[in-house]
Coordinates of C-alpha atoms and ligand atoms in Angstrom, one line a residue:
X1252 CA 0.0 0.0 0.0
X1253 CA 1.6 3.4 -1.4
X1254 CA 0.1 5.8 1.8
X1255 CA -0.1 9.6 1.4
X1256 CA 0.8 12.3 4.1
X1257 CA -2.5 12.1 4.9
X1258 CA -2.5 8.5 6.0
X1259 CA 0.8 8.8 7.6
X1260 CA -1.1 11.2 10.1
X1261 CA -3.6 9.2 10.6
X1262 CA -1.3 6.1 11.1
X1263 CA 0.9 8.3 13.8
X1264 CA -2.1 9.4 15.8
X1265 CA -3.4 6.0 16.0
X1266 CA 0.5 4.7 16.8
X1267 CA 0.3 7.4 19.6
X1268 CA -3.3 5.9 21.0
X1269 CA -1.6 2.2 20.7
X1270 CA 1.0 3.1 22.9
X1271 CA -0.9 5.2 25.5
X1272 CA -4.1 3.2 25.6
X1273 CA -3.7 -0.5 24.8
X1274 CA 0.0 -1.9 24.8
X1275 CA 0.9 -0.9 28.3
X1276 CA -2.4 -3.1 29.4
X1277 CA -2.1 -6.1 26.9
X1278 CA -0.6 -8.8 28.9
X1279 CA -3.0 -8.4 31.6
X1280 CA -5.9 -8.5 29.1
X1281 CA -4.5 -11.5 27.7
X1282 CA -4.1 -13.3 31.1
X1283 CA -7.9 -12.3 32.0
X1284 CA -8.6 -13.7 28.7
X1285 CA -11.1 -10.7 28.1
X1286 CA -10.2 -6.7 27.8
X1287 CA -12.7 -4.2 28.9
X1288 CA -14.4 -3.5 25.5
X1289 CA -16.9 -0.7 25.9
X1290 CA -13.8 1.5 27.7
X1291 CA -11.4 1.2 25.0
X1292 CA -14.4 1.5 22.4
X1293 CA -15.1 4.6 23.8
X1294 CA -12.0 6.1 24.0
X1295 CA -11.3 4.9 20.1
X1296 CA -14.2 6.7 19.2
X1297 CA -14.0 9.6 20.4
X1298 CA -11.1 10.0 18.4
X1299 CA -13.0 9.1 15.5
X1300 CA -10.9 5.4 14.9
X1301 CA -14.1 3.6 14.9
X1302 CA -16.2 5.5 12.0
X1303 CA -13.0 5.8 9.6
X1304 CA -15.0 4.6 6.4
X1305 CA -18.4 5.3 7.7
X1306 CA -21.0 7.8 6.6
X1307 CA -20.2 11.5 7.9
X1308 CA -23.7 11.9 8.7
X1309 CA -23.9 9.0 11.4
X1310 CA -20.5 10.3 13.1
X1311 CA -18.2 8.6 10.8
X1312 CA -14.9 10.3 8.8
X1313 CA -16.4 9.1 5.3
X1314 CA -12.7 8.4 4.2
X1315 CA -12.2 5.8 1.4
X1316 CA -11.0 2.5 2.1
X1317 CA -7.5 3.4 2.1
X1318 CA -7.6 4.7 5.7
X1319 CA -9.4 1.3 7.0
X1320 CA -6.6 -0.6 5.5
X1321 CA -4.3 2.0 7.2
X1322 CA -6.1 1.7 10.2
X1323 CA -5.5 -2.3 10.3
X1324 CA -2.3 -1.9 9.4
X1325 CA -1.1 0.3 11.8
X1326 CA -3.4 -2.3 14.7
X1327 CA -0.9 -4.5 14.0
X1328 CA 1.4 -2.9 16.6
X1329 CA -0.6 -3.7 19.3
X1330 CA 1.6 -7.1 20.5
X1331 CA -1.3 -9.6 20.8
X1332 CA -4.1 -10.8 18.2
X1333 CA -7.0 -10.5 20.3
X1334 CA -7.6 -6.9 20.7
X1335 CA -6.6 -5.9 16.9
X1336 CA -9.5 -8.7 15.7
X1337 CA -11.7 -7.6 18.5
X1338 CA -11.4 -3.9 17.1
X1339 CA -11.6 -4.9 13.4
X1340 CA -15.1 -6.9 14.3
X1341 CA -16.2 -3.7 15.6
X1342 CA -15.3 -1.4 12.2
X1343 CA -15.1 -3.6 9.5
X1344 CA -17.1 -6.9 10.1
X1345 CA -19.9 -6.7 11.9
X1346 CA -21.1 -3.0 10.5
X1347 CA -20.6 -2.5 7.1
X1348 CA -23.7 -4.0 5.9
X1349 CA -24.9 -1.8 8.4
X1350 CA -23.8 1.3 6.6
X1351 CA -24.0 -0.3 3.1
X1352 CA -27.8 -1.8 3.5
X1353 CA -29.5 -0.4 6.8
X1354 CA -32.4 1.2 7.1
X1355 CA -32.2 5.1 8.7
X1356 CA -33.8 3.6 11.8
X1357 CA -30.9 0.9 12.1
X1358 CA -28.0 3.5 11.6
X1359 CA -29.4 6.0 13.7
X1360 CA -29.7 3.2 16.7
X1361 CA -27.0 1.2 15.7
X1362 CA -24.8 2.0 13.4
X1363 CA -24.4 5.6 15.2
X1364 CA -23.6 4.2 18.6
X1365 CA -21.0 1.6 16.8
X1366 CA -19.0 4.5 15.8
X1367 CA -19.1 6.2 18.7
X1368 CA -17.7 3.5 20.7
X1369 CA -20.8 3.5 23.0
X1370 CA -22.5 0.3 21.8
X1371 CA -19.9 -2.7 20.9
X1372 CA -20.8 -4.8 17.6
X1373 CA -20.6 -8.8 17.1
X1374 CA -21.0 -10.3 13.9
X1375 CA -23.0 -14.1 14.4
X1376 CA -22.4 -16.0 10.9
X1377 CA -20.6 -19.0 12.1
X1378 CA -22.3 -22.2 13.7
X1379 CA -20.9 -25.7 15.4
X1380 CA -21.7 -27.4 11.6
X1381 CA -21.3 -24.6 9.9
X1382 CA -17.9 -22.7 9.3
X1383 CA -16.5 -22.0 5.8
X1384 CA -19.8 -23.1 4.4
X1385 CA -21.8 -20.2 5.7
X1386 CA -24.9 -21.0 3.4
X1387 CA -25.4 -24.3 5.8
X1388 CA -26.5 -22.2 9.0
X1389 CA -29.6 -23.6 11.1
X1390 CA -30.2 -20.5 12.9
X1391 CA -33.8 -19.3 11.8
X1392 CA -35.9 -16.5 12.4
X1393 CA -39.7 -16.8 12.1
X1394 CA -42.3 -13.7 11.1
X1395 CA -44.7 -13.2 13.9
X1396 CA -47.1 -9.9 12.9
X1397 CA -44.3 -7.0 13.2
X1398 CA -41.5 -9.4 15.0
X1399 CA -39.1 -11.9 14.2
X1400 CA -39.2 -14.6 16.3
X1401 CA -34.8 -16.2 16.5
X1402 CA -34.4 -19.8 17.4
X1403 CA -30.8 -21.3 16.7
X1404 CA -27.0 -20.9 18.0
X1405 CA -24.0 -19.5 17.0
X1406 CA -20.2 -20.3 17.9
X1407 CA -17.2 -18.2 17.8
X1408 CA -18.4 -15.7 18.2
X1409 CA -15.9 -12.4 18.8
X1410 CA -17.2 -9.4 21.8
X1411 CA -19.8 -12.6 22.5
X1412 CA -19.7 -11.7 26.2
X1413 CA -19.5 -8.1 26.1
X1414 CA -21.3 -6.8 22.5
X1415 CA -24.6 -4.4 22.6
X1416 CA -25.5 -5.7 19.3
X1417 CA -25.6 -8.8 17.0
X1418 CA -25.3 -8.7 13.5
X1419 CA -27.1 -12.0 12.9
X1420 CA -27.6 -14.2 9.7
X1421 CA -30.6 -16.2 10.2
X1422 CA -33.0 -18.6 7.8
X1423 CA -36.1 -16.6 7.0
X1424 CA -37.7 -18.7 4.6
X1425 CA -37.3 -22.7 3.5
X1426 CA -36.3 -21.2 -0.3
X1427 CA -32.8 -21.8 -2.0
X1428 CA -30.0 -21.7 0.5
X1429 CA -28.4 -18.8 -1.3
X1430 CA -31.9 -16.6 -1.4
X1431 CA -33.5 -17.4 2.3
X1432 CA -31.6 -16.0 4.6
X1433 CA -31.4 -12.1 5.8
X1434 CA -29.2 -10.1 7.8
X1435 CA -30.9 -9.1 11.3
X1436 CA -29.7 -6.9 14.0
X1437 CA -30.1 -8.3 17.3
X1438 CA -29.8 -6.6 20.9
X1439 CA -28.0 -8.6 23.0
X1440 CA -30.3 -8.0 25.8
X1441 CA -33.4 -9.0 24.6
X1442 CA -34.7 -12.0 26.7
X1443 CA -33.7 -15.8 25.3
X1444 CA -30.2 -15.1 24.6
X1445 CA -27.9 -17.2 26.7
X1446 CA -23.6 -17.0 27.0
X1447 CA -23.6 -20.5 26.8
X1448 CA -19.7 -20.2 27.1
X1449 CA -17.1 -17.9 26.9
X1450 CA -14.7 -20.4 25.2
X1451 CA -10.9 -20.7 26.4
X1452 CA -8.2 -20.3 23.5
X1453 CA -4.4 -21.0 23.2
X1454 CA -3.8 -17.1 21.2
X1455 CA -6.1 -14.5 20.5
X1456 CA -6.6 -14.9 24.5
X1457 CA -7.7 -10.9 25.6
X1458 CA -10.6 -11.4 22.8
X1459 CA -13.4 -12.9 24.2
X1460 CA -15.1 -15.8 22.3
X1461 CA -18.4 -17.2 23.0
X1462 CA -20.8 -19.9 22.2
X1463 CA -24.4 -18.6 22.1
X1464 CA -28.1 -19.9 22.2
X1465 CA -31.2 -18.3 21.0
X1466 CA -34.6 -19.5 22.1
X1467 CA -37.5 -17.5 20.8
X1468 CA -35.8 -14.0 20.5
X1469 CA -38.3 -11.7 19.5
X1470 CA -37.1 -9.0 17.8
X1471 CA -38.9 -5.9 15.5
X1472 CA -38.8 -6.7 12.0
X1473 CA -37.4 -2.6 11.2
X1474 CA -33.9 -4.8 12.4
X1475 CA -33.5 -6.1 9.4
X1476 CA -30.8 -5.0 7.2
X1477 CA -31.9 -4.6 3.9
X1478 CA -33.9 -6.9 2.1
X1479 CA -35.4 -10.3 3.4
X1480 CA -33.5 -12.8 1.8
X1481 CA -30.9 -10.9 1.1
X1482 CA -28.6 -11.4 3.8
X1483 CA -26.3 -14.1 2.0
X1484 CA -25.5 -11.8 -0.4
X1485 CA -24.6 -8.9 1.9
X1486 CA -23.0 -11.3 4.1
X1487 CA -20.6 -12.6 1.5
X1488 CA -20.4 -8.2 0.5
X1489 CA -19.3 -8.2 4.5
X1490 CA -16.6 -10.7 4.2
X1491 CA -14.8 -8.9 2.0
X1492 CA -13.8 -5.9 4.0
X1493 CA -13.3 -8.7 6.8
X1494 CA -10.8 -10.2 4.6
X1495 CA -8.8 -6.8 3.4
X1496 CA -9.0 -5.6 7.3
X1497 CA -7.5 -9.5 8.6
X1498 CA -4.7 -8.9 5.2
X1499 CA -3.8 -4.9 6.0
X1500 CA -3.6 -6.4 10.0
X1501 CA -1.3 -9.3 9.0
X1502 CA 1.6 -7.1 8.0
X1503 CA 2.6 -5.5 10.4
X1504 CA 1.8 -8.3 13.1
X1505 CA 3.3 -11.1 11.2
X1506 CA 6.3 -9.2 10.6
X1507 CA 6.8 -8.8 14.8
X1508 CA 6.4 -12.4 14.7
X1509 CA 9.3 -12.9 12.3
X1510 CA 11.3 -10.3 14.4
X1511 CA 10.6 -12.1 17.7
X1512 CA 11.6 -15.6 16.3
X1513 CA 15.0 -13.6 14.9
X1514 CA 15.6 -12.8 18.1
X1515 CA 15.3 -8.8 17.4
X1516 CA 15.9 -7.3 20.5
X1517 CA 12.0 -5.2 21.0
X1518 CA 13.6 -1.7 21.1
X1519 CA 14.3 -2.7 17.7
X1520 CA 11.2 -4.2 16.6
X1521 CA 9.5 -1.0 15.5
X1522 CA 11.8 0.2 13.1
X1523 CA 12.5 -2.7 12.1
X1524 CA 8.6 -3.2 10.7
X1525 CA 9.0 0.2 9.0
X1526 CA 12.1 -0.8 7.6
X1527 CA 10.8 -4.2 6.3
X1528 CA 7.7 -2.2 5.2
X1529 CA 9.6 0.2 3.2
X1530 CA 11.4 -2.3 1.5
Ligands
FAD757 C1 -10.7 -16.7 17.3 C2 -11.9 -16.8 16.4 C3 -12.8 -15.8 16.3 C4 -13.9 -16.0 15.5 N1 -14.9 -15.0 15.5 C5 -16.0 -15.2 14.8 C6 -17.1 -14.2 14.8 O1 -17.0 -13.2 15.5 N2 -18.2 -14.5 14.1 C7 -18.4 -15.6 13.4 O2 -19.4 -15.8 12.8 N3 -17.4 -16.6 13.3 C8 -16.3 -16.4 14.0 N4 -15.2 -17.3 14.0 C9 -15.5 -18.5 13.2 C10 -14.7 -18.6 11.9 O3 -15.2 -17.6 11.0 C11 -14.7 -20.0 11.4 O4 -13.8 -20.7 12.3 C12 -14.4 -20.1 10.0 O5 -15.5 -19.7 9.2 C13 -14.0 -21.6 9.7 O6 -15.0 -22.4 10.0 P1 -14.8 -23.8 10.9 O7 -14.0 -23.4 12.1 O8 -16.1 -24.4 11.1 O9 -13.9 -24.7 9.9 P2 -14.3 -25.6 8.7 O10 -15.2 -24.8 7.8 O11 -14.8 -26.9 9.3 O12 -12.9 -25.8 8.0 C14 -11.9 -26.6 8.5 C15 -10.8 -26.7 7.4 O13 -11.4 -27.4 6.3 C16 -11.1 -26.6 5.1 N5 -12.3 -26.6 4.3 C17 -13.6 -26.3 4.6 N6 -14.4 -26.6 3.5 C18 -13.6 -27.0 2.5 C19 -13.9 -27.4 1.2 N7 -15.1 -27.4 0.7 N8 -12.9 -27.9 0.5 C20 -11.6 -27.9 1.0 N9 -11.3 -27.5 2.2 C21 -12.3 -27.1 3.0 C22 -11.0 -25.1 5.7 O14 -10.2 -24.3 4.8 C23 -10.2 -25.4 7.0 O15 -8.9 -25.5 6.8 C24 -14.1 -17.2 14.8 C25 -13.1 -18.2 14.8 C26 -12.0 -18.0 15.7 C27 -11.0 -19.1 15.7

């Protein structure tokens, strides 16, 4: 990526926040195997690091692309996994349908308090039988006069235990696999919906996973993102900023990585990213 002045602000401001805000409290994070979402949200927000590609109207920067792949870039200085994906869920998986496809009613309540930090985002795609083949989810939601009404599970799931919001795919019809299921954006307090787990990992430890249940979750049909049975579609729209955020990320952490197995001392880790970078 060939970054501009512009970005190279960005990138240092966000460097600056790194160090002041998250390093110094990352191995404790990571031996709690949880950090405190909703504080560090908040904090990112109001400097505007949650909204980078987001509409300016909803509180957002309305940069291009560029800067979210800046962004993750420049996350992978934080030295553990688990609060860079934890942060990327947040901005660039589990709300850009949201921006792309929602409603005014489901950016104004959730999309807006996203960006500010003051609601924390989950994305629930992924199942215990189904993984890489998204279009096999069980998870349904049934129409009931103005409601939807969610029964199902999801596994893996990233903010699990501490997200406001769930940006859920669900079955809502019996049609084609492809055309039946819709995007739905569920509060995480609405009654039914149990932690079943938060699920102990060997890396990505200060991100909390969890293993969820959803027995008759009612929720208002103006939740839905977009169109009914579309949500496959805007899903597989969804995954693609996931992917470019988890790429952008890699580079910077995976080079660490090399450093620390080259036995770089870590006062020399830093420039030695830029350097590697550069070259
Ligand atoms: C730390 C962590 C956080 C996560 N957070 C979230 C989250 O927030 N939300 C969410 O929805 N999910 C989340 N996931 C789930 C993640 O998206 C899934 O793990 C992923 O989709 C893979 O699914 P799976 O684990 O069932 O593996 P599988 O789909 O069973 O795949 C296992 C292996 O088989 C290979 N494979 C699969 N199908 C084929 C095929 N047809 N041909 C050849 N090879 C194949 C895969 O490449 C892989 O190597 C998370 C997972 C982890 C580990």
């Amino acid at each position: 990526m060939l970054y501009k002045q512009e970005h190279r602000e960005f990138m240092n401001s966000l460097s600056k926040f790194i160090k002041q805000e998250i390093t110094p409290f990352v191995d404790e994070w990571e031996d709690a195997g949880i950090f405190p979402a909703k504080e560090l949200f908040q904090k990112m927000g109001a400097q505007g690091f949650l909204g980078v590609c987001k509409p300016e109207e909803y509180g957002g920067m309305g940069l291009d692309y560029s800067f979210s792949l800046a962004m993750a870039e420049t996350l992978g200085e934080i030295p553990c996994g688990g609060v860079p994906m934890a942060i990327g869920v947040q901005t660039d998986m589990a709300t850009p349908a949201l921006a792309r496809f929602g409603s005014d009613y489901v950016k104004e309540n959730y999309l807006r308090p996203a960006i500010s930090g003051d609601y924390v985002a989950c994305i629930g795609v992924s199942e215990p039988s189904a993984g890489s083949d998204v279009a096999a989810i069980k998870s349904n939601a049934r129409s009931d006069g103005d409601d939807y009404v969610i029964n199902g599970q999801k596994m893996w799931i990233t903010n699990g235990t501490q997200a406001d919001f769930m940006c859920m795919l669900v079955n809502t019809s019996d049609g084609p696999i492809h055309s039946s299921k819709s995007l739905i954006i569920v509060p995480m307090d609405t009654p039914g919906i149990t932690v079943a787990k938060k699920l102990d990992k060997l890396g990505m430890r200060s991100s909390d996973t969890a293993q969820l249940y959803f027995e008759d979750v009612r929720v208002p049909k103006r939740n839905i993102i977009g169109e009914e049975g579309l949500g496959f579609t805007y899903q597989m729209l969804q995954f693609q900023e996931e992917r470019l955020w988890a790429a952008g990320n890699a580079l910077r952490s995976s080079i660490r990585l090399l450093m620390i197995q080259f036995h770089i001392p870590a006062r020399d880790r830093f420039l030695g990213n830029r350097f590697l970078i550069i070259r």
